[in-house]
Amino acid sequence: MYNAKYIRNFSIIAHVDHGKSTLADRIIEHTSAISNRDMKNQVLDNMDIERERGITIKSQAVRLSYTAKDGITYTLNLIDTPGHVDFNYEVSRSLAACEGAVLLVDAAQGVEAQTIANFYLAFENNLEIVPVINKIDLPAADVEGTRAQMEKEFAVDPNDIVLASGKNNIGIADVLEAVIRLIPPPKDNSSLATRALIFDSYYDPFRGAIIIARVFDGTVKKGDKILFMKTGAEHDVEECGTLLLGLKPVKELRSGDVGYIVAGIKNISDVRTGDTITLSNNPSLEALDGYKEVLPMVFAGIFPAEDEDYVALQKALEKLKLNDASLAYQAERSIALGFGYRCGFLGLLHLEIVQERLEREFNLNLVITSPSVEVKLILTSGEEILLDNPADFPEPQNIAKAYEPYINALIIVPSEYLGNIISLCIERRGLQTSLTYIDDKRAEIRFEMPLIEVVYDFYDKLKSVSRGYASFDYDFLDFRESKIDKIDIIVHGDSVDALSFMAHRSNSEMRGRQIIEKLKTLIPRHMFQIPIQAAIGNRIIARENIAALRKNVTAKCYGGDITRKRKLLEKQKEGKKRMKNIGSVAIPQDAFISVLKTTDEK
């Protein structure tokens, strides 16, 4: 029998590798939701990439039944969320569908950057927090130190903190009891006009777009004609139900439920994450708040390796956008690579994952251009433009002012590595704004930094100088006046727009030289000499030559007059000259990624 007061909707939030997926596994086991035969590690991570990398990329919802110590059976809608900063938007969308969140902290590693970021996301959504210390059975676990950190950072009641170990099945019942005790039930608004929030969706080739939604008001059932309030599209509900490692049909979804809706939606543009679903015959007058528009931080071009795959890439991006609301894209044309798409991502890991998913799930062979950030330019004509593609960068004499994006970076690091981290951030033009000590072992530093310095290899360097112990989170701050140069890469006399990039004037020449040296090793030798140059405007800042392959045309000469050999060499020289004029240079795919991997590489 439906009763809203026995429903609990909650997410698990934590820093990367603090044990979210393992705790979710144990909760699913504890509630006997699936048989032991079907149980496996990371059971909610259903993508190969997630299992290979050991990280959660997509939020996953699951409906469970749990009989508590008070004898009442509760319905638990659990949403497992990612931990990496690049998938922060997944977390924010999931939290909007919940009344509470389990905040998980590793007993050995303590509070980290993404823990704090996720806590504030939950706080902004007015969610109740269930504080949990995980991995208490590790030899390096510092339970009391972690408890003190959580109390200081999050102002939680130390008596509410639950001790658990997902790996060894310790304290799972205590976590569930705390969820029931601390997280409020959803309001029973079944009698109101229907409103359901779309927080995820994916494309099924047979059934069309499958919507994952949280019902806030009213009910949704088979046969209802639903209306999407943003797009104005109308569809008939073919099936609705709950989620448990698949789709479980039910008669209706009521206020407080989390579930799926199938309505035979073949037109993907009808479905938008954050839209409100209502009923056509009794529509709600007011839509739910939805989500703030996602702000891409990193931009790159995605092109099919074969021109005939352009339409396949277009369809693949449409379907992937349905499942990944933080992906932004628009069509573009490159002289070097032909037709493709300019895509916006939340970070470099997000870019990598999107590329892998396109190649695996849609069987595409792709070329990705070097990532860049969005800059703001004020031209001498007074026009202001936002630019994310280096190929569109105007001539230097036409630019009056340039502005680059800055981020607010939060770094948590053991005190012994503090000097290394501060030096690294200052080297990357960072401005320190605060330094506080979480406890006697770890410090929290905040820096204002240019995003262009973070995009390339900052995260790798951060892990390197801290021996893997530093954690990092950031959010967009503002645009600040700067000196930005566009560096053109010229191969065999032709500017390759897909290799051009933007950099700050202080290190643009150095980066140009590094890339030229890298390209010299990546571009194969041809039958003619290939000059490679880096240029800022009309000024060449670096040059390398790739030597020509040379056939030994004098091998057939045995003795005889030297003039015969000279004649053959002159003939070869003329042929090389003609070939140089009409020959084209084949640039391998590795070259387009090399712009990322130049610093300190020899």
XYZ file of C-alpha atoms in Angstrom:
602
model
C 0.000 0.000 0.000
C 1.392 3.402 -1.003
C 2.364 5.704 1.848
C 4.742 8.598 1.169
C 6.006 8.668 4.763
C 7.658 5.263 4.240
C 9.700 6.455 1.211
C 13.284 7.719 1.444
C 15.045 9.264 -1.563
C 18.804 9.673 -1.085
C 22.157 9.837 -2.901
C 25.607 8.693 -1.884
C 28.170 11.476 -2.340
C 31.929 11.357 -1.735
C 35.377 12.086 -3.137
C 36.792 9.747 -5.808
C 37.680 6.280 -4.467
C 36.139 6.748 -1.014
C 33.918 3.704 -1.533
C 30.541 4.930 -2.872
C 30.001 2.045 -5.290
C 31.142 -0.572 -2.753
C 28.751 0.806 -0.114
C 25.944 0.777 -2.709
C 26.794 -2.896 -3.441
C 26.498 -3.783 0.263
C 23.198 -1.876 0.648
C 21.765 -3.768 -2.352
C 22.995 -7.067 -0.836
C 21.633 -6.190 2.628
C 18.165 -5.456 1.235
C 18.223 -8.727 -0.818
C 17.315 -6.723 -3.910
C 19.074 -9.151 -6.242
C 20.200 -12.746 -5.883
C 23.756 -13.686 -4.870
C 24.206 -15.229 -8.323
C 23.586 -11.874 -10.032
C 25.680 -9.894 -7.554
C 29.050 -8.498 -8.657
C 31.384 -5.659 -7.669
C 30.311 -2.156 -8.790
C 26.917 -3.627 -9.642
C 25.461 -0.180 -10.468
C 28.358 0.712 -12.795
C 26.978 -0.755 -16.010
C 29.504 0.696 -18.498
C 32.704 -1.145 -19.411
C 34.682 2.099 -19.043
C 33.484 2.482 -15.430
C 34.527 -1.039 -14.532
C 37.897 -0.760 -16.287
C 38.803 2.574 -14.704
C 37.212 1.801 -11.335
C 35.279 5.096 -11.300
C 31.607 6.011 -11.506
C 30.763 8.141 -14.542
C 26.958 7.973 -14.622
C 24.493 8.340 -11.755
C 22.391 5.202 -11.343
C 19.035 4.991 -9.548
C 17.782 1.820 -7.870
C 14.633 1.073 -5.820
C 15.034 -1.091 -2.715
C 12.808 -2.405 0.098
C 14.159 -2.472 3.646
C 12.487 -3.689 6.816
C 13.779 -1.497 9.605
C 14.226 -2.291 13.305
C 10.800 -0.739 13.965
C 9.260 -3.526 11.825
C 8.090 -1.170 9.067
C 9.110 -1.866 5.451
C 10.486 1.269 3.786
C 10.978 2.003 0.075
C 14.476 3.354 -0.554
C 15.290 5.125 -3.822
C 19.095 5.138 -3.884
C 21.075 7.154 -6.456
C 24.793 6.326 -6.703
C 26.769 9.348 -7.975
C 30.238 9.986 -9.480
C 33.020 11.536 -7.395
C 35.295 13.181 -9.967
C 35.003 16.963 -10.448
C 34.393 16.474 -14.206
C 31.079 14.735 -13.436
C 29.915 17.266 -10.887
C 26.817 18.036 -12.980
C 25.692 14.389 -12.628
C 25.852 14.828 -8.849
C 23.917 18.116 -8.811
C 21.118 16.621 -10.960
C 20.843 13.550 -8.755
C 20.654 15.622 -5.572
C 17.702 17.610 -6.955
C 15.713 14.343 -6.977
C 16.414 13.573 -3.293
C 15.571 14.686 0.235
C 18.897 13.596 1.711
C 22.432 12.384 1.031
C 24.846 9.925 2.601
C 28.131 11.851 2.878
C 30.907 9.267 2.763
C 34.469 9.916 3.974
C 37.404 7.484 3.793
C 38.789 6.876 7.319
C 42.346 6.681 5.961
C 42.245 9.715 3.644
C 39.885 12.006 5.554
C 37.918 14.945 4.135
C 39.073 15.834 0.603
C 38.336 18.550 -1.960
C 35.436 16.855 -3.720
C 33.932 15.848 -0.343
C 33.647 19.549 0.503
C 32.333 20.470 -2.977
C 29.659 17.746 -2.832
C 28.655 18.743 0.707
C 27.961 22.288 -0.471
C 25.961 20.949 -3.436
C 23.780 19.020 -0.966
C 23.591 22.063 1.329
C 22.399 24.279 -1.570
C 19.642 21.732 -2.269
C 18.534 21.834 1.408
C 19.238 18.124 1.843
C 19.614 16.329 5.152
C 23.084 14.805 5.575
C 23.830 11.303 6.875
C 27.563 11.427 7.760
C 29.365 8.091 7.310
C 33.027 7.198 7.892
C 33.935 4.332 5.554
C 36.855 1.864 5.500
C 37.170 1.865 9.304
C 38.888 -1.556 9.189
C 41.927 -0.323 7.197
C 45.260 -0.450 9.081
C 45.800 3.254 8.249
C 42.293 4.285 9.366
C 42.140 7.333 11.650
C 38.508 7.256 12.748
C 38.742 9.885 15.490
C 40.783 12.255 13.306
C 38.252 11.890 10.458
C 35.361 12.400 12.894
C 36.959 15.667 14.093
C 37.480 16.824 10.474
C 33.816 16.162 9.583
C 32.627 17.960 12.694
C 34.834 20.975 11.883
C 34.168 21.160 8.104
C 30.466 20.220 7.993
C 29.214 21.063 11.519
C 27.624 17.614 11.814
C 26.611 16.135 15.163
C 29.371 13.635 16.057
C 26.687 11.327 17.505
C 25.089 11.069 14.037
C 28.295 9.848 12.358
C 27.982 6.189 11.336
C 31.064 3.933 11.174
C 31.106 1.429 8.326
C 33.190 -0.664 5.961
C 31.601 -1.367 2.591
C 34.257 -3.912 1.674
C 33.831 -6.052 4.792
C 30.097 -5.466 5.319
C 30.452 -3.598 8.617
C 27.788 -1.131 9.783
C 25.507 -1.402 6.703
C 22.350 -1.804 8.822
C 23.427 1.254 10.878
C 23.733 3.299 7.653
C 20.212 2.284 6.569
C 18.755 3.014 10.013
C 20.414 6.464 9.937
C 18.928 7.102 6.471
C 15.426 6.348 7.805
C 15.989 8.373 10.989
C 17.684 11.476 9.563
C 16.267 11.868 6.030
C 12.680 13.140 5.852
C 10.075 11.404 3.667
C 8.812 13.195 0.532
C 5.587 15.176 0.794
C 2.452 13.339 -0.341
C 1.269 15.607 -3.175
C -0.633 12.878 -5.079
C -3.761 15.045 -5.286
C -1.998 17.953 -7.024
C -1.514 18.448 -10.781
C 1.272 16.162 -12.005
C 4.868 17.446 -12.026
C 7.880 15.189 -12.550
C 11.502 16.312 -12.943
C 13.621 14.663 -15.676
C 17.067 14.118 -14.122
C 18.412 11.580 -16.619
C 17.542 9.746 -19.848
C 19.031 7.397 -22.416
C 18.222 6.148 -25.899
C 16.917 2.653 -26.596
C 16.981 1.730 -30.326
C 13.664 -0.142 -30.019
C 11.692 1.973 -27.535
C 13.080 5.463 -28.145
C 14.125 7.839 -25.352
C 13.742 6.345 -21.857
C 13.152 9.081 -19.260
C 14.373 8.785 -15.654
C 12.325 11.129 -13.462
C 11.378 12.019 -9.903
C 7.644 12.562 -9.422
C 7.050 15.516 -7.084
C 3.291 16.034 -7.537
C 0.405 13.904 -8.848
C 0.804 10.561 -10.617
C 1.961 9.151 -13.964
C 0.505 5.937 -15.396
C 0.201 4.015 -18.638
C -2.158 5.720 -21.120
C -1.588 9.264 -19.763
C -0.789 11.949 -22.343
C 2.223 13.778 -20.955
C 3.384 17.287 -21.820
C 7.016 18.463 -21.683
C 6.752 22.006 -20.344
C 9.964 23.353 -21.952
C 9.711 21.832 -25.413
C 5.888 21.686 -25.623
C 6.029 18.100 -26.971
C 3.211 15.663 -26.138
C 3.473 11.865 -25.952
C 1.401 8.936 -24.695
C 2.862 6.912 -21.827
C 3.396 3.320 -22.974
C 4.968 2.099 -19.734
C 6.243 3.376 -16.413
C 8.033 1.664 -13.598
C 10.906 1.508 -11.130
C 14.593 0.761 -11.582
C 16.566 -2.219 -10.294
C 19.372 -3.179 -12.686
C 16.780 -2.880 -15.426
C 13.210 -1.677 -15.880
C 10.468 -3.031 -13.580
C 6.989 -1.972 -14.824
C 4.399 -0.796 -12.249
C 0.819 0.470 -12.585
C 1.696 4.047 -11.736
C 4.391 6.349 -10.343
C 3.135 8.497 -7.499
C 4.313 11.580 -5.649
C 7.730 10.840 -4.107
C 8.610 8.007 -6.504
C 11.720 7.789 -8.680
C 11.286 5.745 -11.864
C 11.283 5.560 -15.637
C 8.764 6.546 -18.323
C 8.580 5.063 -21.833
C 6.511 7.054 -24.327
C 7.826 5.968 -27.735
C 9.846 9.183 -28.110
C 11.871 8.927 -31.318
C 12.550 12.662 -31.646
C 15.434 13.078 -29.195
C 15.151 16.892 -29.084
C 11.765 16.533 -27.288
C 13.561 15.388 -24.123
C 15.675 17.813 -22.086
C 17.260 17.109 -18.734
C 15.757 19.441 -16.121
C 12.415 19.725 -17.956
C 9.134 19.220 -16.093
C 6.629 16.572 -17.200
C 2.947 17.281 -16.594
C -0.362 15.918 -17.998
C -1.886 17.443 -21.142
C -5.490 17.272 -19.851
C -4.644 18.737 -16.408
C -1.378 20.646 -16.776
C 0.447 22.270 -13.885
C 0.701 26.043 -14.247
C 4.236 26.213 -12.853
C 7.284 24.141 -13.862
C 9.781 22.770 -11.350
C 13.004 24.737 -10.914
C 15.075 22.345 -13.039
C 18.840 22.854 -13.234
C 21.117 25.779 -13.882
C 22.609 25.682 -17.376
C 25.855 23.746 -17.421
C 28.987 25.767 -18.231
C 31.545 23.888 -20.380
C 35.130 24.532 -19.260
C 37.135 22.806 -22.014
C 36.474 22.800 -25.778
C 37.773 20.499 -28.515
C 36.857 19.539 -32.071
C 35.626 16.003 -32.766
C 35.952 14.876 -36.386
C 35.275 11.535 -38.074
C 38.442 9.904 -39.442
C 36.425 9.083 -42.583
C 34.244 11.819 -44.136
C 31.364 9.403 -44.782
C 30.973 8.893 -40.981
C 29.874 12.516 -40.415
C 26.135 11.678 -40.261
C 26.865 8.714 -37.945
C 28.803 11.088 -35.638
C 25.896 13.551 -35.651
C 23.404 10.840 -34.579
C 25.832 9.456 -31.991
C 26.257 12.904 -30.370
C 22.465 13.380 -30.244
C 22.019 10.056 -28.435
C 24.974 10.633 -26.119
C 23.680 14.117 -25.213
C 20.476 12.419 -24.031
C 22.538 10.382 -21.542
C 25.133 13.092 -20.753
C 23.436 16.457 -20.258
C 26.751 18.253 -19.612
C 27.969 17.660 -23.192
C 27.566 20.651 -25.539
C 28.252 20.566 -29.284
C 27.794 22.487 -32.522
C 28.846 21.844 -36.121
C 32.171 23.215 -37.389
C 34.425 22.832 -40.415
C 38.198 22.473 -40.350
C 40.389 22.976 -43.434
C 42.605 20.103 -42.298
C 39.964 17.676 -40.999
C 36.758 18.507 -42.886
C 33.319 18.570 -41.228
C 32.923 17.754 -37.547
C 31.674 19.174 -34.236
C 33.015 21.658 -31.717
C 32.241 20.140 -28.313
C 32.257 21.586 -24.805
C 33.258 19.450 -21.802
C 33.500 19.909 -18.042
C 37.152 18.828 -18.027
C 39.779 16.644 -19.681
C 38.537 13.399 -18.105
C 35.062 14.203 -19.417
C 36.572 14.694 -22.898
C 38.378 11.314 -22.664
C 35.218 9.517 -21.540
C 33.080 11.065 -24.306
C 35.672 10.065 -26.909
C 35.803 6.487 -25.574
C 32.015 6.193 -25.445
C 31.622 7.476 -29.016
C 34.241 5.018 -30.269
C 32.961 2.017 -28.278
C 29.195 2.459 -28.178
C 28.808 3.842 -31.716
C 31.786 2.158 -33.417
C 33.312 5.418 -34.692
C 36.915 6.211 -35.589
C 37.574 9.797 -34.456
C 40.173 12.557 -34.549
C 40.150 14.934 -31.554
C 41.803 18.353 -31.790
C 43.799 19.858 -28.942
C 41.587 21.188 -26.111
C 41.226 24.914 -25.473
C 39.311 27.211 -23.151
C 36.863 30.019 -23.904
C 38.359 33.510 -24.011
C 36.662 36.906 -24.257
C 38.014 39.401 -26.804
C 37.218 43.074 -27.328
C 38.114 44.040 -30.889
C 39.423 47.421 -32.015
C 35.987 47.925 -33.631
C 34.431 47.762 -30.132
C 32.793 44.376 -30.734
C 32.969 41.856 -27.875
C 33.226 38.150 -28.759
C 33.500 34.863 -26.844
C 35.880 32.481 -28.586
C 36.563 28.797 -27.879
C 38.102 27.780 -31.215
C 41.699 28.949 -31.890
C 41.034 28.693 -35.648
C 38.667 31.716 -35.352
C 41.173 33.872 -33.439
C 41.474 37.309 -35.130
C 44.751 38.927 -36.189
C 46.660 40.452 -33.202
C 46.333 44.003 -34.574
C 42.522 43.686 -34.450
C 42.401 42.883 -30.718
C 42.056 45.747 -28.238
C 41.760 43.621 -25.056
C 41.739 39.923 -24.205
C 40.227 38.243 -21.127
C 40.791 34.674 -19.959
C 38.658 32.559 -17.567
C 39.786 32.182 -13.954
C 38.772 29.411 -11.577
C 38.522 29.155 -7.818
C 40.687 26.094 -7.026
C 40.428 24.153 -3.774
C 43.375 21.879 -2.944
C 43.643 19.659 0.135
C 47.127 18.309 0.754
C 49.257 16.788 3.552
C 51.263 19.576 5.233
C 54.633 18.102 4.180
C 53.822 18.777 0.482
C 52.425 22.267 1.050
C 55.506 24.087 -0.275
C 55.557 22.002 -3.487
C 51.875 22.697 -4.183
C 52.142 26.446 -3.540
C 55.204 26.645 -5.846
C 53.343 24.746 -8.587
C 50.298 27.028 -8.371
C 52.387 30.225 -8.401
C 54.332 28.860 -11.394
C 50.952 28.497 -13.141
C 50.121 32.174 -12.435
C 47.945 31.307 -9.436
C 47.017 33.792 -6.712
C 46.693 32.302 -3.212
C 43.557 33.485 -1.401
C 43.504 31.342 1.746
C 45.369 28.672 3.702
C 43.746 26.836 6.615
C 44.692 23.667 8.457
C 42.010 20.980 8.702
C 44.061 19.260 11.414
C 47.736 18.902 12.339
C 48.447 16.810 9.220
C 46.522 18.394 6.344
C 45.974 21.843 4.912
C 43.293 23.374 2.698
C 44.575 25.942 0.145
C 42.488 28.108 -2.160
C 43.942 29.657 -5.300
C 42.536 31.838 -8.060
C 44.079 30.431 -11.242
C 43.760 30.846 -15.017
C 41.875 27.866 -16.453
C 44.211 27.770 -19.474
C 47.043 26.733 -17.095
C 44.949 23.953 -15.525
C 43.688 22.388 -18.763
C 46.977 20.976 -19.978
C 48.843 18.934 -17.376
C 48.210 20.638 -14.031
C 46.368 17.672 -12.493
C 49.181 15.253 -13.389
C 51.781 17.633 -11.961
C 49.702 18.113 -8.791
C 49.605 14.355 -8.198
C 53.299 14.059 -9.013
C 54.589 16.728 -6.590
C 52.288 15.467 -3.789
C 52.967 11.759 -4.485
C 49.270 11.274 -5.190
C 48.007 12.674 -1.868
C 46.641 16.053 -3.036
C 42.973 16.371 -3.993
C 41.652 19.075 -6.283
C 38.304 20.705 -7.047
C 37.429 23.912 -8.888
C 34.596 26.095 -10.109
C 34.412 29.003 -12.559
C 35.140 32.437 -11.095
C 35.228 35.185 -13.767
C 37.033 36.565 -16.834
C 40.151 38.696 -16.229
C 42.200 40.846 -18.569
C 45.208 38.992 -19.921
C 47.622 38.699 -22.843
C 46.576 35.762 -25.002
C 48.374 34.664 -28.172
C 47.223 32.284 -30.876
C 50.017 29.968 -32.004
C 49.649 28.676 -35.571
C 51.339 25.444 -36.611
C 52.462 25.535 -40.258
C 53.279 22.223 -41.935
C 54.833 22.310 -45.424
C 53.725 25.922 -45.891
C 50.092 25.333 -44.900
C 48.603 26.404 -41.572
C 46.939 23.385 -39.910
C 43.963 24.916 -38.120
C 43.327 21.758 -36.085
C 46.780 22.070 -34.452
C 46.586 25.773 -33.581
C 46.125 26.656 -29.907
C 45.911 29.584 -27.484
C 48.404 30.317 -24.712
C 49.407 33.113 -22.368
C 52.113 35.375 -23.797
C 54.553 34.468 -21.017
C 54.863 30.863 -22.212
C 53.522 30.880 -25.788
C 56.962 30.769 -27.434
C 58.127 27.917 -25.211
C 54.995 25.874 -25.936
C 55.304 26.558 -29.651
C 58.880 25.211 -29.663
C 57.870 22.145 -27.626
C 55.091 21.259 -30.057
C 57.305 21.679 -33.120
C 59.898 19.332 -31.566
C 57.136 16.826 -30.765
C 55.641 16.972 -34.267
C 59.059 16.326 -35.793
C 59.019 12.881 -34.159
C 55.343 12.182 -34.931
C 54.997 13.144 -38.618
C 56.521 10.401 -40.795
C 59.236 11.252 -43.333
C 58.072 11.762 -46.905
C 59.928 11.727 -50.221
C 60.575 15.465 -49.807
C 61.778 17.694 -46.962
C 58.966 19.011 -44.714
C 59.435 22.282 -42.811
C 57.344 22.631 -39.609
C 56.926 26.091 -38.110
C 55.193 27.727 -35.161
C 54.030 31.309 -35.694
C 52.364 34.090 -33.719
C 50.721 36.311 -36.305
C 53.364 36.867 -39.028
C 56.280 36.100 -36.694
C 57.867 32.642 -36.884
C 58.894 31.570 -33.359
C 60.178 28.040 -34.056
C 61.133 25.832 -36.994
C 62.200 22.229 -37.562
C 62.783 20.287 -40.783
C 61.813 16.666 -41.343
C 64.469 15.231 -43.650
C 63.393 13.657 -46.940
C 63.502 9.939 -47.581
C 66.141 9.426 -50.206
C 66.518 6.650 -52.717
C 70.130 5.758 -53.623
C 69.913 6.492 -57.378
C 73.663 6.055 -57.838
C 73.656 2.452 -56.604
C 73.590 1.112 -60.184
C 76.747 3.058 -61.144
C 79.845 0.916 -60.945
C 82.848 3.061 -61.621
C 82.823 5.334 -64.693
C 82.928 9.112 -64.887
C 81.723 11.118 -61.802
C 79.594 13.300 -64.120
C 77.199 10.368 -64.625
C 76.525 10.231 -60.861
C 76.104 14.010 -60.724
C 73.616 13.857 -63.588
C 71.528 11.238 -61.717
C 71.613 13.268 -58.483
C 70.584 16.463 -60.337
C 67.702 14.578 -61.950
C 66.606 13.318 -58.496
C 66.855 16.855 -57.093
C 64.530 18.174 -59.829
C 62.053 15.369 -59.107
C 62.126 16.219 -55.381
C 61.427 19.871 -56.193
C 58.374 18.942 -58.299
C 57.167 16.504 -55.622
C 57.519 19.180 -52.933
C 55.258 21.500 -54.905
C 52.464 18.984 -55.430
C 52.961 16.596 -52.460
C 50.677 16.623 -49.429
C 51.738 15.738 -45.882
C 49.919 12.982 -44.004
C 49.597 14.023 -40.333
C 48.890 11.102 -37.954
C 46.157 11.303 -35.304
C 48.750 11.295 -32.473
C 49.886 14.729 -33.613
C 46.531 16.311 -32.754
C 46.786 15.090 -29.156
C 50.483 16.010 -28.808
C 49.606 19.607 -27.897
C 48.469 18.258 -24.524
C 51.581 16.297 -23.715
C 54.491 18.610 -24.296
C 55.538 19.888 -20.906
C 58.808 18.453 -19.632
C 58.716 15.609 -22.163
C 61.863 14.771 -24.044
